[in-house]
Coordinates of C-alpha atoms and ligand atoms in Angstrom, one line a residue:
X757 CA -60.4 -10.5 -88.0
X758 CA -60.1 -10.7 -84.5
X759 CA -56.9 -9.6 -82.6
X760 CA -55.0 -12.3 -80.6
X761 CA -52.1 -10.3 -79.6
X762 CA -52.4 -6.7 -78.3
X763 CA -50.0 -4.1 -77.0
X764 CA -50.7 -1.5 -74.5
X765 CA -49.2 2.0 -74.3
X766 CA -49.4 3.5 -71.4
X767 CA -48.5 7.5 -70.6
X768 CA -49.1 9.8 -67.7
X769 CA -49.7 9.0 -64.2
X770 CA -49.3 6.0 -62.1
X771 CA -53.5 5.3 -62.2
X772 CA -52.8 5.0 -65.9
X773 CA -50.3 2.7 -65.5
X774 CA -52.8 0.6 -63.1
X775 CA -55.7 1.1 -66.3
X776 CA -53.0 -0.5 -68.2
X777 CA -52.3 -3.3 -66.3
X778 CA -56.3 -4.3 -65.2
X779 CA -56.4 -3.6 -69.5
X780 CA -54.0 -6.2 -70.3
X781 CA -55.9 -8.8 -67.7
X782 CA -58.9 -8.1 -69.8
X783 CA -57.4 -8.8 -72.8
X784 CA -55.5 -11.5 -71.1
X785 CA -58.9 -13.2 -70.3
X786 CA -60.4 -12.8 -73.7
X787 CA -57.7 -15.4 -74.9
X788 CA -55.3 -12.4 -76.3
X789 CA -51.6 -12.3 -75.2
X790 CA -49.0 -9.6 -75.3
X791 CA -47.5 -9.3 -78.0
X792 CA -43.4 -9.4 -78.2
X793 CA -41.0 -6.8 -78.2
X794 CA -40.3 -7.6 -81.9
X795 CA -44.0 -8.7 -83.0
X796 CA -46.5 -6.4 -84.7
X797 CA -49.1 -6.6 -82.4
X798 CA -53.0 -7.4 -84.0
X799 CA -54.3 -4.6 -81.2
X800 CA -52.8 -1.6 -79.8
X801 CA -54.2 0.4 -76.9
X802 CA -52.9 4.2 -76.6
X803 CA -53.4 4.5 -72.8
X804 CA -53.2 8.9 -72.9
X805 CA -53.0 11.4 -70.6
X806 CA -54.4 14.9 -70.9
X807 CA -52.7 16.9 -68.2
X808 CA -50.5 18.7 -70.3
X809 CA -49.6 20.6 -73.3
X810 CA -50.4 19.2 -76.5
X811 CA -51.5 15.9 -75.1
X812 CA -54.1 15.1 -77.7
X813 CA -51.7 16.0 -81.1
X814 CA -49.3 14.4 -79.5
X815 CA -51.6 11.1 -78.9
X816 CA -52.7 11.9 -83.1
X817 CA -49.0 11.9 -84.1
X818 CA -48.6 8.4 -82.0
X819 CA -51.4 7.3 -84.0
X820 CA -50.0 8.1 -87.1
X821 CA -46.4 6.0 -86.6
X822 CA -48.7 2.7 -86.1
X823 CA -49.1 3.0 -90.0
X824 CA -46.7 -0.1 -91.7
X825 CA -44.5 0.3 -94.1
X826 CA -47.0 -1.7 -96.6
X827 CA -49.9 0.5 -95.6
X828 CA -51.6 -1.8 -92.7
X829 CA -52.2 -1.1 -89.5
X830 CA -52.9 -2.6 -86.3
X831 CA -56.4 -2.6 -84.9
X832 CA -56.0 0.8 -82.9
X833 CA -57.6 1.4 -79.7
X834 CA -57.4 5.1 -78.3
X835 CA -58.2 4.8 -74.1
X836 CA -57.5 6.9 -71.2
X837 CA -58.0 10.9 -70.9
X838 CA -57.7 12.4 -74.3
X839 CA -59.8 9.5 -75.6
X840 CA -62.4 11.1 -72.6
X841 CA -61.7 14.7 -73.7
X842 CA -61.7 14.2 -77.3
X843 CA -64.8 11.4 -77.7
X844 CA -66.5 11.0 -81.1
X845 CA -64.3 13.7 -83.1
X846 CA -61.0 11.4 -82.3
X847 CA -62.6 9.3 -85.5
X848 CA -63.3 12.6 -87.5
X849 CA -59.5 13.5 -86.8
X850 CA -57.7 10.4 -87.2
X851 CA -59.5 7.9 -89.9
X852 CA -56.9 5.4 -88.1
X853 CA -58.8 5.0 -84.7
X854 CA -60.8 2.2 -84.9
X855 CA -62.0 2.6 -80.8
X856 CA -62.4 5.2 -78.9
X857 CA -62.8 4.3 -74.8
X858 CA -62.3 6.9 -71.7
X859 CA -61.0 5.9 -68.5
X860 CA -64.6 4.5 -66.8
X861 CA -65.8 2.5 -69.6
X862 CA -62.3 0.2 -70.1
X863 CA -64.4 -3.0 -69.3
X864 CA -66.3 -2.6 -72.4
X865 CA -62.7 -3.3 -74.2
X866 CA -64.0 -6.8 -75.5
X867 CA -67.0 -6.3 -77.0
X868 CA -65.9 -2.8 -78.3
X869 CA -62.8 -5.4 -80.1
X870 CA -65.3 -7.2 -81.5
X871 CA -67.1 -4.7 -83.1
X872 CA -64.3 -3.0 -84.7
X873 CA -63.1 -6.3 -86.0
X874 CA -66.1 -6.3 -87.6
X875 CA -65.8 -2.8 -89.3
X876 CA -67.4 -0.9 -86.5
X877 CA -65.6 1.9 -84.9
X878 CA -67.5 2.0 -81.5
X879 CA -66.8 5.3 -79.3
X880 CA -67.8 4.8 -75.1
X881 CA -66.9 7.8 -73.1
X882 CA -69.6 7.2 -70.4
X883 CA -68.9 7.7 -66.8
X884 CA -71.2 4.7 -65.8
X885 CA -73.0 4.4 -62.3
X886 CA -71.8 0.9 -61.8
X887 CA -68.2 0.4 -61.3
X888 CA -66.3 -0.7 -64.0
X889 CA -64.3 -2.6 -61.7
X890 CA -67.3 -5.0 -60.8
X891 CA -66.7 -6.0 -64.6
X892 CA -63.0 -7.0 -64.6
X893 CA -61.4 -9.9 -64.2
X894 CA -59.1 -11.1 -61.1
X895 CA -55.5 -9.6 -60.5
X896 CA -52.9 -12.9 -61.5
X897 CA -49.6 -11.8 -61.4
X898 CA -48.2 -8.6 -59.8
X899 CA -44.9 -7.2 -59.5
X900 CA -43.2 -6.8 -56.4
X901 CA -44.0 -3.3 -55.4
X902 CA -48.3 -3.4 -57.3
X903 CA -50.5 -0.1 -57.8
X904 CA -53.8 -0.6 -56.4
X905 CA -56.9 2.1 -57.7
X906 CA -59.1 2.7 -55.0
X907 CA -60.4 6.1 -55.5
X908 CA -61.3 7.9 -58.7
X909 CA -62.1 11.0 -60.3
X910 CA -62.4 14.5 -58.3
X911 CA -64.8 17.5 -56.7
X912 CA -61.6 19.7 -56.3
X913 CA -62.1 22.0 -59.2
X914 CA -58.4 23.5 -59.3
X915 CA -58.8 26.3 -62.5
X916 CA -55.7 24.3 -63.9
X917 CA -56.2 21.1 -64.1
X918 CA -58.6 19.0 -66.4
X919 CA -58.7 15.6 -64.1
X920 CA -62.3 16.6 -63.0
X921 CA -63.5 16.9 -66.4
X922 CA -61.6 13.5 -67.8
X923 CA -62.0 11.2 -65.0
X924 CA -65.6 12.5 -63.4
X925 CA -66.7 12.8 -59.8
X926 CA -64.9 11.8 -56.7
X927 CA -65.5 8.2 -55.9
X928 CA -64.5 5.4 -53.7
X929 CA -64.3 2.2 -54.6
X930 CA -66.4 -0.3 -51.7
X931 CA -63.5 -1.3 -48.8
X932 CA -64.4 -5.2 -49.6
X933 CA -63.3 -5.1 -53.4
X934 CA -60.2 -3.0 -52.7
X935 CA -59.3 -5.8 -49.8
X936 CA -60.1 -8.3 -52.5
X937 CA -57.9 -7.3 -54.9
X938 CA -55.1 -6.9 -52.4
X939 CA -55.1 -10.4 -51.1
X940 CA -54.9 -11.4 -55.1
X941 CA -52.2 -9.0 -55.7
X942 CA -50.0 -10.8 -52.8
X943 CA -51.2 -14.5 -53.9
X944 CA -49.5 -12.8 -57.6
X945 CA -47.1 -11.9 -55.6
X946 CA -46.8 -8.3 -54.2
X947 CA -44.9 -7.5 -51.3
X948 CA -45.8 -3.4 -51.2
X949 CA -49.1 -2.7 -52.4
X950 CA -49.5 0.9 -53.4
X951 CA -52.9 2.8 -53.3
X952 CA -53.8 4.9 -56.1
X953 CA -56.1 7.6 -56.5
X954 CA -56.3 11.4 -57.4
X955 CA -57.3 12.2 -54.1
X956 CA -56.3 9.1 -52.4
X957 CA -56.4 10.5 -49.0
X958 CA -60.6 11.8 -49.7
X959 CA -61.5 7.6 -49.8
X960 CA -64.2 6.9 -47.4
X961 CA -66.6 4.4 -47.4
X962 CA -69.2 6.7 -45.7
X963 CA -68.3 5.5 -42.1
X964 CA -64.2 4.8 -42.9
X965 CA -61.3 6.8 -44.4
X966 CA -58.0 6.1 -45.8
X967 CA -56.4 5.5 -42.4
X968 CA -59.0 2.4 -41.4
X969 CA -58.3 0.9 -44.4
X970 CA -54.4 1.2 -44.6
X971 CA -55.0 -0.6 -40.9
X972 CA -56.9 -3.4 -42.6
X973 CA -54.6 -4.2 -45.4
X974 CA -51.5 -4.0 -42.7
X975 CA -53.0 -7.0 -41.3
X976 CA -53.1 -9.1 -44.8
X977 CA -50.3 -11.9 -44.4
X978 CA -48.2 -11.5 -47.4
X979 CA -48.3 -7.7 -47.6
X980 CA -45.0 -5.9 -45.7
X981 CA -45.3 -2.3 -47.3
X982 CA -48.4 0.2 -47.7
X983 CA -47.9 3.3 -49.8
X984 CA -50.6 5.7 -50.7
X985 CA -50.9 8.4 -53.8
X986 CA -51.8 11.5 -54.4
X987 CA -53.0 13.2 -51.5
X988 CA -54.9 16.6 -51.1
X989 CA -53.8 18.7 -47.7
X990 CA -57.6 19.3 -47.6
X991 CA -58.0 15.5 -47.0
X992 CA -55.3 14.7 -44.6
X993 CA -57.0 13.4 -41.5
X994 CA -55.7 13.5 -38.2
X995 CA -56.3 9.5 -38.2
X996 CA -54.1 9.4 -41.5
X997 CA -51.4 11.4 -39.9
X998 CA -51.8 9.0 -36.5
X999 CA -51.2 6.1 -38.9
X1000 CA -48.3 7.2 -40.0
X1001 CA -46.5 7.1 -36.5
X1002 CA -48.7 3.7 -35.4
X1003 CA -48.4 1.7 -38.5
X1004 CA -45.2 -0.3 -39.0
X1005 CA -46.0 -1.4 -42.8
X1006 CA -47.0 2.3 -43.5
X1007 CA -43.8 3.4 -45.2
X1008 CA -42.2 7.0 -44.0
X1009 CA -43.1 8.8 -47.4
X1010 CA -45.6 11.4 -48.2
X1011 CA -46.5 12.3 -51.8
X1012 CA -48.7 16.0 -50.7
X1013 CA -48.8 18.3 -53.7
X1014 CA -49.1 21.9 -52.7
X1015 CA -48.5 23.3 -56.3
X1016 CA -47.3 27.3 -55.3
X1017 CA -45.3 29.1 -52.0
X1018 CA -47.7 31.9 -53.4
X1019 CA -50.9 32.4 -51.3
X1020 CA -52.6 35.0 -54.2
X1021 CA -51.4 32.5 -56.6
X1022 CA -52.9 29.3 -54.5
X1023 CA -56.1 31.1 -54.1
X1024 CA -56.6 31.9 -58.0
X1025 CA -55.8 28.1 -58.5
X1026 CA -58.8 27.0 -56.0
X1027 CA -56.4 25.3 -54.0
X1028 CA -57.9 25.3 -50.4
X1029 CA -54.9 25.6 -48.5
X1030 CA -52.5 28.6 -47.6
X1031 CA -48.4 28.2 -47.1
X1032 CA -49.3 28.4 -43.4
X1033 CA -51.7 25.9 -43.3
X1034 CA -49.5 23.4 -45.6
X1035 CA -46.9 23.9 -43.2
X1036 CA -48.4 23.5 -40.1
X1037 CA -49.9 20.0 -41.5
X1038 CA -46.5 18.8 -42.7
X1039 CA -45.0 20.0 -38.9
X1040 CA -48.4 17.2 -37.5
X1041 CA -47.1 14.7 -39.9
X1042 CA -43.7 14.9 -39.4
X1043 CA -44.6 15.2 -35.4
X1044 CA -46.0 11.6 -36.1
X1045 CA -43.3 10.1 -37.7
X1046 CA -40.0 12.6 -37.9
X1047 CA -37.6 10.5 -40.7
X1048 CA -40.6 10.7 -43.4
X1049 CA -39.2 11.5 -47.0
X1050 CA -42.0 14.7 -48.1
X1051 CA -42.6 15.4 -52.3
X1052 CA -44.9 16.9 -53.6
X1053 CA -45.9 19.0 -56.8
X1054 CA -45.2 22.1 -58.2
X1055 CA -46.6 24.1 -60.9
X1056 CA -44.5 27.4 -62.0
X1057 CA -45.8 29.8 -65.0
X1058 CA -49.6 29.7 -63.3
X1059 CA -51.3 32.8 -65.4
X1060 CA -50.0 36.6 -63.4
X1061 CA -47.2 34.2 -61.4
X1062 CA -44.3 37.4 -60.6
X1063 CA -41.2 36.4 -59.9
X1064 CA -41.9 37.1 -55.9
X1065 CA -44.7 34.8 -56.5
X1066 CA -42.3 32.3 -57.8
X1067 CA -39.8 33.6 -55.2
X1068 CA -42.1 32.5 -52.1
X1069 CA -42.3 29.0 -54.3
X1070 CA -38.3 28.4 -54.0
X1071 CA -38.4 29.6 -50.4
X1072 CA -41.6 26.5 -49.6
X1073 CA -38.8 24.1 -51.4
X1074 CA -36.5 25.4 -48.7
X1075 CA -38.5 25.4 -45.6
X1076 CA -39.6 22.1 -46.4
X1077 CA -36.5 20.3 -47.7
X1078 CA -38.4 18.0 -49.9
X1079 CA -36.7 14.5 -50.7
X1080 CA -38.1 14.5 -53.7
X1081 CA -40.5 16.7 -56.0
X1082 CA -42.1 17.1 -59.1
X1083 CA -42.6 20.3 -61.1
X1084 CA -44.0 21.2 -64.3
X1085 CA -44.5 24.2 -66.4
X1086 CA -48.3 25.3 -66.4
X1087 CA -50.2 24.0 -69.7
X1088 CA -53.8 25.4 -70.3
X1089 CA -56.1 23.1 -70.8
X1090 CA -59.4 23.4 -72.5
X1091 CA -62.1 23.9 -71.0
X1092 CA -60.5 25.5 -67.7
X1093 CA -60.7 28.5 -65.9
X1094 CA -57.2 29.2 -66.1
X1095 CA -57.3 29.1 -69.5
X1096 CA -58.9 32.1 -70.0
X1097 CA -57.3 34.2 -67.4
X1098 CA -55.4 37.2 -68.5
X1099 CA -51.6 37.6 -68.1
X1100 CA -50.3 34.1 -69.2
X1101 CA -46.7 33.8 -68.4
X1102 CA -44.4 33.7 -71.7
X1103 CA -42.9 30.5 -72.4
X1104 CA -38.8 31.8 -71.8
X1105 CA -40.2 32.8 -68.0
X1106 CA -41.3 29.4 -67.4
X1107 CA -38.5 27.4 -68.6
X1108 CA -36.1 29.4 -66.7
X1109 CA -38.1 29.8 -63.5
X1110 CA -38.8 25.8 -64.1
X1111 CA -34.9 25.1 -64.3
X1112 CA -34.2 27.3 -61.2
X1113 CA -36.4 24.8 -59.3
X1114 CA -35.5 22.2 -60.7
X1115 CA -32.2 23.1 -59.1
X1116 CA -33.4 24.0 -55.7
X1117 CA -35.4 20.3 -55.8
X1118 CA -31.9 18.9 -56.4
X1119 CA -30.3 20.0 -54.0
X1120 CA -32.8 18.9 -51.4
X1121 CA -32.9 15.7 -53.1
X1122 CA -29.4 15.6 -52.8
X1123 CA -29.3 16.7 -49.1
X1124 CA -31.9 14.1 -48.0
X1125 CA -30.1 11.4 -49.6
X1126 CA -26.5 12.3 -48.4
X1127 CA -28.0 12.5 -45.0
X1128 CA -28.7 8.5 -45.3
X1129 CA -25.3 7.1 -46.0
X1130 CA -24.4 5.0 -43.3
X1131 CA -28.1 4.1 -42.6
X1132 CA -28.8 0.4 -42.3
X1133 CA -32.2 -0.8 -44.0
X1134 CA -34.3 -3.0 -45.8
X1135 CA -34.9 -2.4 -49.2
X1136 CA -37.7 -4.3 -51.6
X1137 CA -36.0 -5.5 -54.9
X1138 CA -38.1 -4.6 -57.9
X1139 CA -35.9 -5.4 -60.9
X1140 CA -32.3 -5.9 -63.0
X1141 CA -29.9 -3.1 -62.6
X1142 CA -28.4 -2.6 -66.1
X1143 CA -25.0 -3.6 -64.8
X1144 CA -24.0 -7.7 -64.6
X1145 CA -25.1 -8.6 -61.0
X1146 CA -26.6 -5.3 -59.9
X1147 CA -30.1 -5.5 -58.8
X1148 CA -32.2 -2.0 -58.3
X1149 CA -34.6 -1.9 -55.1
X1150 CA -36.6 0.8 -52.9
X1151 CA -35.5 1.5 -49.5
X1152 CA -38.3 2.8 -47.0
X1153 CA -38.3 6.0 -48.2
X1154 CA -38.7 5.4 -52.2
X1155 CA -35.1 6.1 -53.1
X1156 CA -33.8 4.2 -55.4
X1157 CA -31.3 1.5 -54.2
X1158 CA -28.6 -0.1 -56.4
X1159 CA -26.9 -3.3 -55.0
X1160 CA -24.7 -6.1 -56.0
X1161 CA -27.1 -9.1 -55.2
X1162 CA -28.4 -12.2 -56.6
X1163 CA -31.8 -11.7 -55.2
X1164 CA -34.7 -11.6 -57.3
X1165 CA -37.6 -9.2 -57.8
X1166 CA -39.6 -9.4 -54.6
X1167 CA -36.7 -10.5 -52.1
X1168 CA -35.7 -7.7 -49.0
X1169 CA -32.2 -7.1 -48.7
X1170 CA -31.0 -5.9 -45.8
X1171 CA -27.8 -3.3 -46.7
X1172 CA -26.3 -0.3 -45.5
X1173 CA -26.7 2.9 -47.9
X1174 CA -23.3 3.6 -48.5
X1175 CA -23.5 6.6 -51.0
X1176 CA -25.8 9.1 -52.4
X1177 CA -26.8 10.7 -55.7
X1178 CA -29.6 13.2 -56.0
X1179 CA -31.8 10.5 -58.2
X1180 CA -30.4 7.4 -56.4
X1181 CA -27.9 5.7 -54.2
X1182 CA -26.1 2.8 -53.4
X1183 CA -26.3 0.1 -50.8
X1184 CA -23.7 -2.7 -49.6
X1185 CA -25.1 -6.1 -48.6
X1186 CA -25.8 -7.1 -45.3
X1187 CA -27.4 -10.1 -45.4
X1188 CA -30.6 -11.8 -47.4
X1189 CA -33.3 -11.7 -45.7
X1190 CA -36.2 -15.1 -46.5
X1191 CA -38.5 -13.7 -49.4
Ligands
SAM1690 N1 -54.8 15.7 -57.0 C1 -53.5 16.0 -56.9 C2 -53.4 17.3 -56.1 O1 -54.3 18.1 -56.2 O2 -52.3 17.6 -55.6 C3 -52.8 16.1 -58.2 C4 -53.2 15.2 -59.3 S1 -52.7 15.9 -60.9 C5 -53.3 14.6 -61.9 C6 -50.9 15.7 -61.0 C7 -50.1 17.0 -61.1 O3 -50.2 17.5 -62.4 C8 -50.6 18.1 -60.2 O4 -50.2 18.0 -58.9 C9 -50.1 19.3 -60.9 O5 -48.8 19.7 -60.4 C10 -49.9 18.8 -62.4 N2 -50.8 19.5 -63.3 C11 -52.2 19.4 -63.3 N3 -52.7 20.2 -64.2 C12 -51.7 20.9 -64.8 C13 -51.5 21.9 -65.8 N4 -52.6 22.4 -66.4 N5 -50.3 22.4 -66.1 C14 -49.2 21.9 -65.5 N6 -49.3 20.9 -64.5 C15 -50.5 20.5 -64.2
SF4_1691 FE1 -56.7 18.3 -60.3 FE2 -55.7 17.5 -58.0 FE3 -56.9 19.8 -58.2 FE4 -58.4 17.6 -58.4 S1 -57.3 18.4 -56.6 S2 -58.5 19.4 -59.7 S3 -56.9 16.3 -59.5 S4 -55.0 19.2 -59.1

């Protein structure tokens, strides 16, 4: 029988949650709706992610819960990176999966349904030449603050990290299509339109980079924020940096990963930067525009990491004073260099040298937030607080704003930050501003 109503997991990164969305306008299109909380859906999608440990027994075990109670199942649909990685033999390990479709072949969703409603269990992990996105439908409703993919897939080769393997070569998506999709995002109403890509800052259309385009989509009516994600020192242009002081829509945050404070350890990832060289970008950028909030990534446990190495890591958190950062314990993945290099760090090292940043981070965080109270701003509601009558938003620098408001998702407030966690703060009303 053929699904009508369909659910979509998603896990992992932001792009995921974009592969989600354009998945759910697919479905959307074919005459399928989502299904509700409380409804067992006909379809379910496992969006995965590969990045880290465990990732594809972890996607197995999810399969295994979507067996009833009375022994049926949904259709099941396993997509994104471990559905990339793990290709035909998903179907020899789980007798459950039904469809097996990697991140570039999503458009094929459809007639891959049909198929398997049909007692097929189709597999597509091709990276095809012609963009998938050619094959998907228009963007109809957005939330206020909308993820835009424009750039796919990387050339980077970091021994850690599987993303080149799972999502292919690095590659842009034509400047006309990505403007395209903007305008539709704002007629579905977007206010903040936030570009996605692994690289984000390597787009180029051969004669343009990231900062021409960012230019471009500042001048779209409708769109009053530009936000970009995850950028690669090695791509960060002068022009991007200029934009950043010269771009009024451009928000003042920077998402620039540099992974280690250790320069033997950054060169045995393949990273192409040094701690000088980070520095001395982040000095340019914040030259351009001074009050811009700086995260990035952090990896700690990277194969013969000593604690000087992760030493010269907490004192990078410090020299930087990041207002926000990730960090997360290394994972070997398959197929990796890293994998196979000798003197992997036990697992009680990295949770404790992963707590003790996880502290430092904090208290940055913490810092860079406390240093806003008193700050009047605008901030871009996005949804319900959980609280009668509060309403959560994003001020210009991503924190998170709680306020007691009756806006709705997609108004700007104008309020004064009046106090400051390290995860979030609060803001008093000043006065609505026209949505
Ligand atoms: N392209 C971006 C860059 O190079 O900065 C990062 C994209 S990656 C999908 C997101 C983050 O996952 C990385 O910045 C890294 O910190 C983390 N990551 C990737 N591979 C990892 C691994 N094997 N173990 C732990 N963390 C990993
Ligand atoms: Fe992975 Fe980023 Fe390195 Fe590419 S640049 S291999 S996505 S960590």
């Amino acid at each position: 029988m053929t699904p009508k109503t369909f659910r979509i997991k998603n896990f992992g990164c932001q792009m995921n949650v974009y592969d989600g969305e354009r998945m759910s306008d697919l479905l959307g299109a074919e005459g399928m709706t989502a299904a509700a909380e409380d409804e067992e859906p006909d379809l379910v999608v496992l969006n995965t992610c590969h990045i880290r440990e465990k990732a594809a027994d972890k996607a197995y075990s999810d399969v295994g819960r979507l067996l009833r109670e009375d022994g049926s199942k949904p259709l099941i649909a396993l997509a994104g990176c471990v559905a990339q990685a793990e290709g035909a033999e998903a179907k020899r390990r789980s007798a459950m999966i039904d469809i097996v479709v990697g991140p570039q072949a999503y458009h094929r969703l459809p007639e891959m349904i049909v198929e398997a409603a049909r007692g097929g269990r189709p597999v597509d992990t091709d990276m095809p030449a012609i963009s998938k996105f050619d094959a998907l439908p228009a963007r109809r409703r957005a939330s206020p603050s909308a993820f835009l993919t424009v750039q796919e897939g990387c050339d980077k080769f970091c021994t850690y990290c599987v993303v080149p393997y799972t999502r292919g070569a690095e590659v842009s998506r034509p400047w006309a299509d990505i403007v395209t999709e903007a305008r539709s995002l704002v007629d579905g109403g977007a206010r903040e339109i936030v570009l996605l890509g692994q690289n984000v800052n390597a787009w180029n259309d051969g004669n343009r980079g990231l900062a021409e385009l960012i230019r471009a989509l500042a001048e779209i009516h409708g769109i009053e924020r530009i936000r970009y994600t995850t950028s690669h020192p090695a791509d960060m242009s002068d022009s991007l940096i200029a934009a950043h002081g010269e771009v009024a829509k451009l928000m003042p945050y920077l998402h620039l990963p540099v992974q280690s404070g250790s320069n033997r350890i950054l060169k045995a990832m393949n990273r192409s930067h040094r701690t000088d060289t980070y520095l001395r970008l982040l000095e340019k950028v914040r030259a351009a525009r001074p009050d811009i909030a700086l995260s990035g990534d952090f990896i700690v446990g990277f194969p013969g990491e000593s604690e000087a190495d992760f030493e010269a890591t907490l004192s990078i958190v410090d020299e930087v004073g990041y207002a926000a950062a990730y960090s997360f314990k290394y994972s070997p993945r398959p197929g990796t260099p890293a994998a196979t290099m000798e003197d992997q760090i036990p697992r009680e090292i990295m949770e404790e040298r992963l707590a003790r940043l996880h502290e430092r981070i904090n208290t940055h965080q913490l810092a860079f937030n406390a240093e806003k109270v008193g700050v009047d701003t605008q901030i871009l509601i996005e949804r319900k607080g959980r609280r009668d009558g509060q309403m959560i938003g994003r001020s210009p620098w991503l924190q998170s704003v709680h306020v007691e408001s009756d806006a709705r998702p997609g108004d700007f407030l104008d309020v004064t930050l009046v106090s400051a966690g390290a995860n979030s703060m609060a803001g008093a009303l000043r006065q609505k501003v026209a949505a």
